[in-house]
Amino acid sequence: MSEIPPGHPRAESLRIRHKIIHGMEHDIVAKAGLIAHGRGEAFDYLLGERTQEPAKKAIRAAAAALLLARYPVISVNGNLAALSPKETVELAEEVGAKIEINLFYRRPERLEAIKRVLEEAGAKEILGVGETANGEIPEISSVRRVVDRRGILIADTVLVPIEDGDRTQALRKMGKTVIAIDLNPLSRTAQLASITIVDNIVRCMPLLVKETRKLKKKPEKELVKILKEYDNREVLSETLKIIRDRLTQIAEAGGIIPEISEVYLEVCQDEISK
Ligand code: PTJ
């Protein structure tokens, strides 16, 4: 992390990037996890790198769904383990969820490295490794179909942060509630989940923990009401409109984003006065 100059305008983004790189160098993150992260960063730019209102609605619904679930499971992959291990454990504790490692690029070294990270963050029980990790979700073509018989296989609600491909579809066909966290509102996962939080996990995991703590104090019927009133298509649609309106606004303001406009005036004086 020492390579990040303190005054760098993108210091926070670089710090997160370095966590992913560090994770890859220590068998936590898959090589493809670097590409996935870059894709996420691109969408985050379009969203203004902040938690937008539709994401806040989805976070509230997700918290309600996790609290109401009979058997919730948090599915952990390399990127989540590298970026938000502490919040993953906190969330599991708050909602009484199981933590299960489920990988696209499944290798024993990675399972071990991720298990270690979660244990260091305070996890007592970690599924998806060992003897009981021999259940199968038949419709999934990748090794992600290998799940724990005490976890995802019997869960009624599954949280899938930073997901790929066909798993959400398969889990929903099995009748499970799927909560996705994905910066790309157009991904198959985002489109097919029951609740889609279009936000960066580094921002929304702490918010999700906070929201569950808040909603835990509410009567059950209030949580049921939150879920009943929640409309995922509306949330996806509002998110896309935010991206559209933001781009229109920037385009109409001469193509410079508000965060840069002051610096632009400073460094591009010559061009402006021409
Ligand atoms: O650890 P493994 O073996 O399970 O592999 C994990 C990866 C991420 C490599 C695998 O699931 C994969 O290839 O995923 P995709 O298909 O690249 O999809 C990842 C999705 O997560 C993309 O839609 C990204 O926009 C999104 N994403 C990336 N970083 C973040 C994110 N969403 C929220 N927060 C992020 N920080």
PDB file of N, CA, C and O in Angstrom, residues 80-111:
ATOM      1  N   LEU A  80     -14.965 -10.924  -2.384  1.00  0.00           N
ATOM      2  CA  LEU A  80     -15.619 -10.507  -1.138  1.00  0.00           C
ATOM      3  C   LEU A  80     -14.674 -10.727   0.045  1.00  0.00           C
ATOM      4  O   LEU A  80     -14.540  -9.858   0.914  1.00  0.00           O
ATOM      5  N   ALA A  81     -13.995 -11.868   0.046  1.00  0.00           N
ATOM      6  CA  ALA A  81     -13.070 -12.171   1.152  1.00  0.00           C
ATOM      7  C   ALA A  81     -11.939 -11.148   1.218  1.00  0.00           C
ATOM      8  O   ALA A  81     -11.488 -10.779   2.294  1.00  0.00           O
ATOM      9  N   ALA A  82     -11.496 -10.671   0.058  1.00  0.00           N
ATOM     10  CA  ALA A  82     -10.393  -9.703   0.044  1.00  0.00           C
ATOM     11  C   ALA A  82     -10.854  -8.309   0.478  1.00  0.00           C
ATOM     12  O   ALA A  82     -10.100  -7.572   1.108  1.00  0.00           O
ATOM     13  N   LEU A  83     -12.101  -7.962   0.132  1.00  0.00           N
ATOM     14  CA  LEU A  83     -12.537  -6.572   0.380  1.00  0.00           C
ATOM     15  C   LEU A  83     -13.343  -6.380   1.669  1.00  0.00           C
ATOM     16  O   LEU A  83     -13.216  -5.344   2.311  1.00  0.00           O
ATOM     17  N   SER A  84     -14.189  -7.347   2.022  1.00  0.00           N
ATOM     18  CA  SER A  84     -15.082  -7.110   3.168  1.00  0.00           C
ATOM     19  C   SER A  84     -15.217  -8.306   4.106  1.00  0.00           C
ATOM     20  O   SER A  84     -16.347  -8.712   4.433  1.00  0.00           O
ATOM     21  N   PRO A  85     -14.115  -8.874   4.574  1.00  0.00           N
ATOM     22  CA  PRO A  85     -14.262 -10.053   5.449  1.00  0.00           C
ATOM     23  C   PRO A  85     -14.939  -9.723   6.787  1.00  0.00           C
ATOM     24  O   PRO A  85     -15.793 -10.471   7.257  1.00  0.00           O
ATOM     25  N   LYS A  86     -14.580  -8.577   7.346  1.00  0.00           N
ATOM     26  CA  LYS A  86     -15.112  -8.205   8.668  1.00  0.00           C
ATOM     27  C   LYS A  86     -16.633  -8.024   8.607  1.00  0.00           C
ATOM     28  O   LYS A  86     -17.375  -8.548   9.417  1.00  0.00           O
ATOM     29  N   GLU A  87     -17.070  -7.298   7.578  1.00  0.00           N
ATOM     30  CA  GLU A  87     -18.501  -7.035   7.441  1.00  0.00           C
ATOM     31  C   GLU A  87     -19.278  -8.310   7.135  1.00  0.00           C
ATOM     32  O   GLU A  87     -20.435  -8.456   7.530  1.00  0.00           O
ATOM     33  N   THR A  88     -18.640  -9.239   6.427  1.00  0.00           N
ATOM     34  CA  THR A  88     -19.301 -10.515   6.113  1.00  0.00           C
ATOM     35  C   THR A  88     -19.609 -11.258   7.415  1.00  0.00           C
ATOM     36  O   THR A  88     -20.721 -11.749   7.619  1.00  0.00           O
ATOM     37  N   VAL A  89     -18.616 -11.293   8.298  1.00  0.00           N
ATOM     38  CA  VAL A  89     -18.804 -11.990   9.571  1.00  0.00           C
ATOM     39  C   VAL A  89     -19.831 -11.251  10.441  1.00  0.00           C
ATOM     40  O   VAL A  89     -20.717 -11.867  11.049  1.00  0.00           O
ATOM     41  N   GLU A  90     -19.744  -9.931  10.457  1.00  0.00           N
ATOM     42  CA  GLU A  90     -20.702  -9.138  11.255  1.00  0.00           C
ATOM     43  C   GLU A  90     -22.133  -9.366  10.777  1.00  0.00           C
ATOM     44  O   GLU A  90     -23.045  -9.573  11.563  1.00  0.00           O
ATOM     45  N   LEU A  91     -22.304  -9.339   9.453  1.00  0.00           N
ATOM     46  CA  LEU A  91     -23.649  -9.524   8.893  1.00  0.00           C
ATOM     47  C   LEU A  91     -24.186 -10.907   9.248  1.00  0.00           C
ATOM     48  O   LEU A  91     -25.349 -11.041   9.656  1.00  0.00           O
ATOM     49  N   ALA A  92     -23.333 -11.921   9.104  1.00  0.00           N
ATOM     50  CA  ALA A  92     -23.763 -13.288   9.427  1.00  0.00           C
ATOM     51  C   ALA A  92     -24.220 -13.367  10.882  1.00  0.00           C
ATOM     52  O   ALA A  92     -25.246 -13.984  11.190  1.00  0.00           O
ATOM     53  N   GLU A  93     -23.493 -12.706  11.764  1.00  0.00           N
ATOM     54  CA  GLU A  93     -23.858 -12.733  13.187  1.00  0.00           C
ATOM     55  C   GLU A  93     -25.186 -12.031  13.426  1.00  0.00           C
ATOM     56  O   GLU A  93     -26.046 -12.505  14.150  1.00  0.00           O
ATOM     57  N   GLU A  94     -25.359 -10.874  12.798  1.00  0.00           N
ATOM     58  CA  GLU A  94     -26.587 -10.086  12.988  1.00  0.00           C
ATOM     59  C   GLU A  94     -27.839 -10.839  12.567  1.00  0.00           C
ATOM     60  O   GLU A  94     -28.867 -10.755  13.204  1.00  0.00           O
ATOM     61  N   VAL A  95     -27.750 -11.554  11.435  1.00  0.00           N
ATOM     62  CA  VAL A  95     -28.964 -12.194  10.893  1.00  0.00           C
ATOM     63  C   VAL A  95     -28.996 -13.704  11.145  1.00  0.00           C
ATOM     64  O   VAL A  95     -29.915 -14.388  10.724  1.00  0.00           O
ATOM     65  N   GLY A  96     -27.978 -14.213  11.817  1.00  0.00           N
ATOM     66  CA  GLY A  96     -27.908 -15.659  12.086  1.00  0.00           C
ATOM     67  C   GLY A  96     -27.716 -16.462  10.817  1.00  0.00           C
ATOM     68  O   GLY A  96     -28.324 -17.517  10.640  1.00  0.00           O
ATOM     69  N   ALA A  97     -26.870 -15.960   9.908  1.00  0.00           N
ATOM     70  CA  ALA A  97     -26.649 -16.660   8.640  1.00  0.00           C
ATOM     71  C   ALA A  97     -25.413 -17.546   8.703  1.00  0.00           C
ATOM     72  O   ALA A  97     -24.485 -17.288   9.465  1.00  0.00           O
ATOM     73  N   LYS A  98     -25.418 -18.582   7.882  1.00  0.00           N
ATOM     74  CA  LYS A  98     -24.233 -19.403   7.698  1.00  0.00           C
ATOM     75  C   LYS A  98     -23.325 -18.697   6.684  1.00  0.00           C
ATOM     76  O   LYS A  98     -23.820 -17.987   5.796  1.00  0.00           O
ATOM     77  N   ILE A  99     -22.034 -18.924   6.803  1.00  0.00           N
ATOM     78  CA  ILE A  99     -21.081 -18.395   5.821  1.00  0.00           C
ATOM     79  C   ILE A  99     -20.568 -19.585   5.010  1.00  0.00           C
ATOM     80  O   ILE A  99     -20.086 -20.565   5.587  1.00  0.00           O
ATOM     81  N   GLU A 100     -20.707 -19.496   3.694  1.00  0.00           N
ATOM     82  CA  GLU A 100     -20.246 -20.613   2.850  1.00  0.00           C
ATOM     83  C   GLU A 100     -19.309 -20.105   1.760  1.00  0.00           C
ATOM     84  O   GLU A 100     -19.629 -19.179   1.028  1.00  0.00           O
ATOM     85  N   ILE A 101     -18.146 -20.719   1.640  1.00  0.00           N
ATOM     86  CA  ILE A 101     -17.233 -20.360   0.545  1.00  0.00           C
ATOM     87  C   ILE A 101     -17.714 -21.106  -0.696  1.00  0.00           C
ATOM     88  O   ILE A 101     -17.906 -22.323  -0.665  1.00  0.00           O
ATOM     89  N   ASN A 102     -17.954 -20.355  -1.753  1.00  0.00           N
ATOM     90  CA  ASN A 102     -18.389 -20.968  -3.012  1.00  0.00           C
ATOM     91  C   ASN A 102     -17.639 -20.288  -4.137  1.00  0.00           C
ATOM     92  O   ASN A 102     -17.773 -19.090  -4.340  1.00  0.00           O
ATOM     93  N   LEU A 103     -16.810 -21.052  -4.828  1.00  0.00           N
ATOM     94  CA  LEU A 103     -15.902 -20.434  -5.795  1.00  0.00           C
ATOM     95  C   LEU A 103     -16.159 -20.883  -7.224  1.00  0.00           C
ATOM     96  O   LEU A 103     -16.504 -22.042  -7.467  1.00  0.00           O
ATOM     97  N   PHE A 104     -15.914 -19.963  -8.132  1.00  0.00           N
ATOM     98  CA  PHE A 104     -15.961 -20.285  -9.555  1.00  0.00           C
ATOM     99  C   PHE A 104     -14.661 -21.004  -9.926  1.00  0.00           C
ATOM    100  O   PHE A 104     -14.664 -21.991 -10.640  1.00  0.00           O
ATOM    101  N   TYR A 105     -13.552 -20.465  -9.434  1.00  0.00           N
ATOM    102  CA  TYR A 105     -12.240 -21.077  -9.674  1.00  0.00           C
ATOM    103  C   TYR A 105     -11.834 -21.810  -8.400  1.00  0.00           C
ATOM    104  O   TYR A 105     -11.071 -21.293  -7.589  1.00  0.00           O
ATOM    105  N   ARG A 106     -12.401 -22.992  -8.245  1.00  0.00           N
ATOM    106  CA  ARG A 106     -12.245 -23.732  -6.986  1.00  0.00           C
ATOM    107  C   ARG A 106     -10.927 -24.494  -6.955  1.00  0.00           C
ATOM    108  O   ARG A 106     -10.691 -25.369  -7.779  1.00  0.00           O
ATOM    109  N   ARG A 107     -10.069 -24.138  -6.003  1.00  0.00           N
ATOM    110  CA  ARG A 107      -8.802 -24.845  -5.790  1.00  0.00           C
ATOM    111  C   ARG A 107      -8.610 -24.979  -4.287  1.00  0.00           C
ATOM    112  O   ARG A 107      -8.958 -24.053  -3.534  1.00  0.00           O
ATOM    113  N   PRO A 108      -8.059 -26.100  -3.816  1.00  0.00           N
ATOM    114  CA  PRO A 108      -7.884 -26.293  -2.370  1.00  0.00           C
ATOM    115  C   PRO A 108      -7.111 -25.153  -1.713  1.00  0.00           C
ATOM    116  O   PRO A 108      -7.467 -24.712  -0.617  1.00  0.00           O
ATOM    117  N   GLU A 109      -6.061 -24.634  -2.412  1.00  0.00           N
ATOM    118  CA  GLU A 109      -5.260 -23.543  -1.811  1.00  0.00           C
ATOM    119  C   GLU A 109      -6.128 -22.304  -1.593  1.00  0.00           C
ATOM    120  O   GLU A 109      -5.980 -21.603  -0.584  1.00  0.00           O
ATOM    121  N   ARG A 110      -6.993 -22.048  -2.542  1.00  0.00           N
ATOM    122  CA  ARG A 110      -7.853 -20.859  -2.401  1.00  0.00           C
ATOM    123  C   ARG A 110      -8.870 -21.064  -1.282  1.00  0.00           C
ATOM    124  O   ARG A 110      -9.116 -20.144  -0.494  1.00  0.00           O
ATOM    125  N   LEU A 111      -9.448 -22.245  -1.207  1.00  0.00           N
ATOM    126  CA  LEU A 111     -10.425 -22.515  -0.134  1.00  0.00           C
ATOM    127  C   LEU A 111      -9.764 -22.284   1.223  1.00  0.00           C
ATOM    128  O   LEU A 111     -10.339 -21.641   2.112  1.00  0.00           O
TER     129      LEU A 111
END
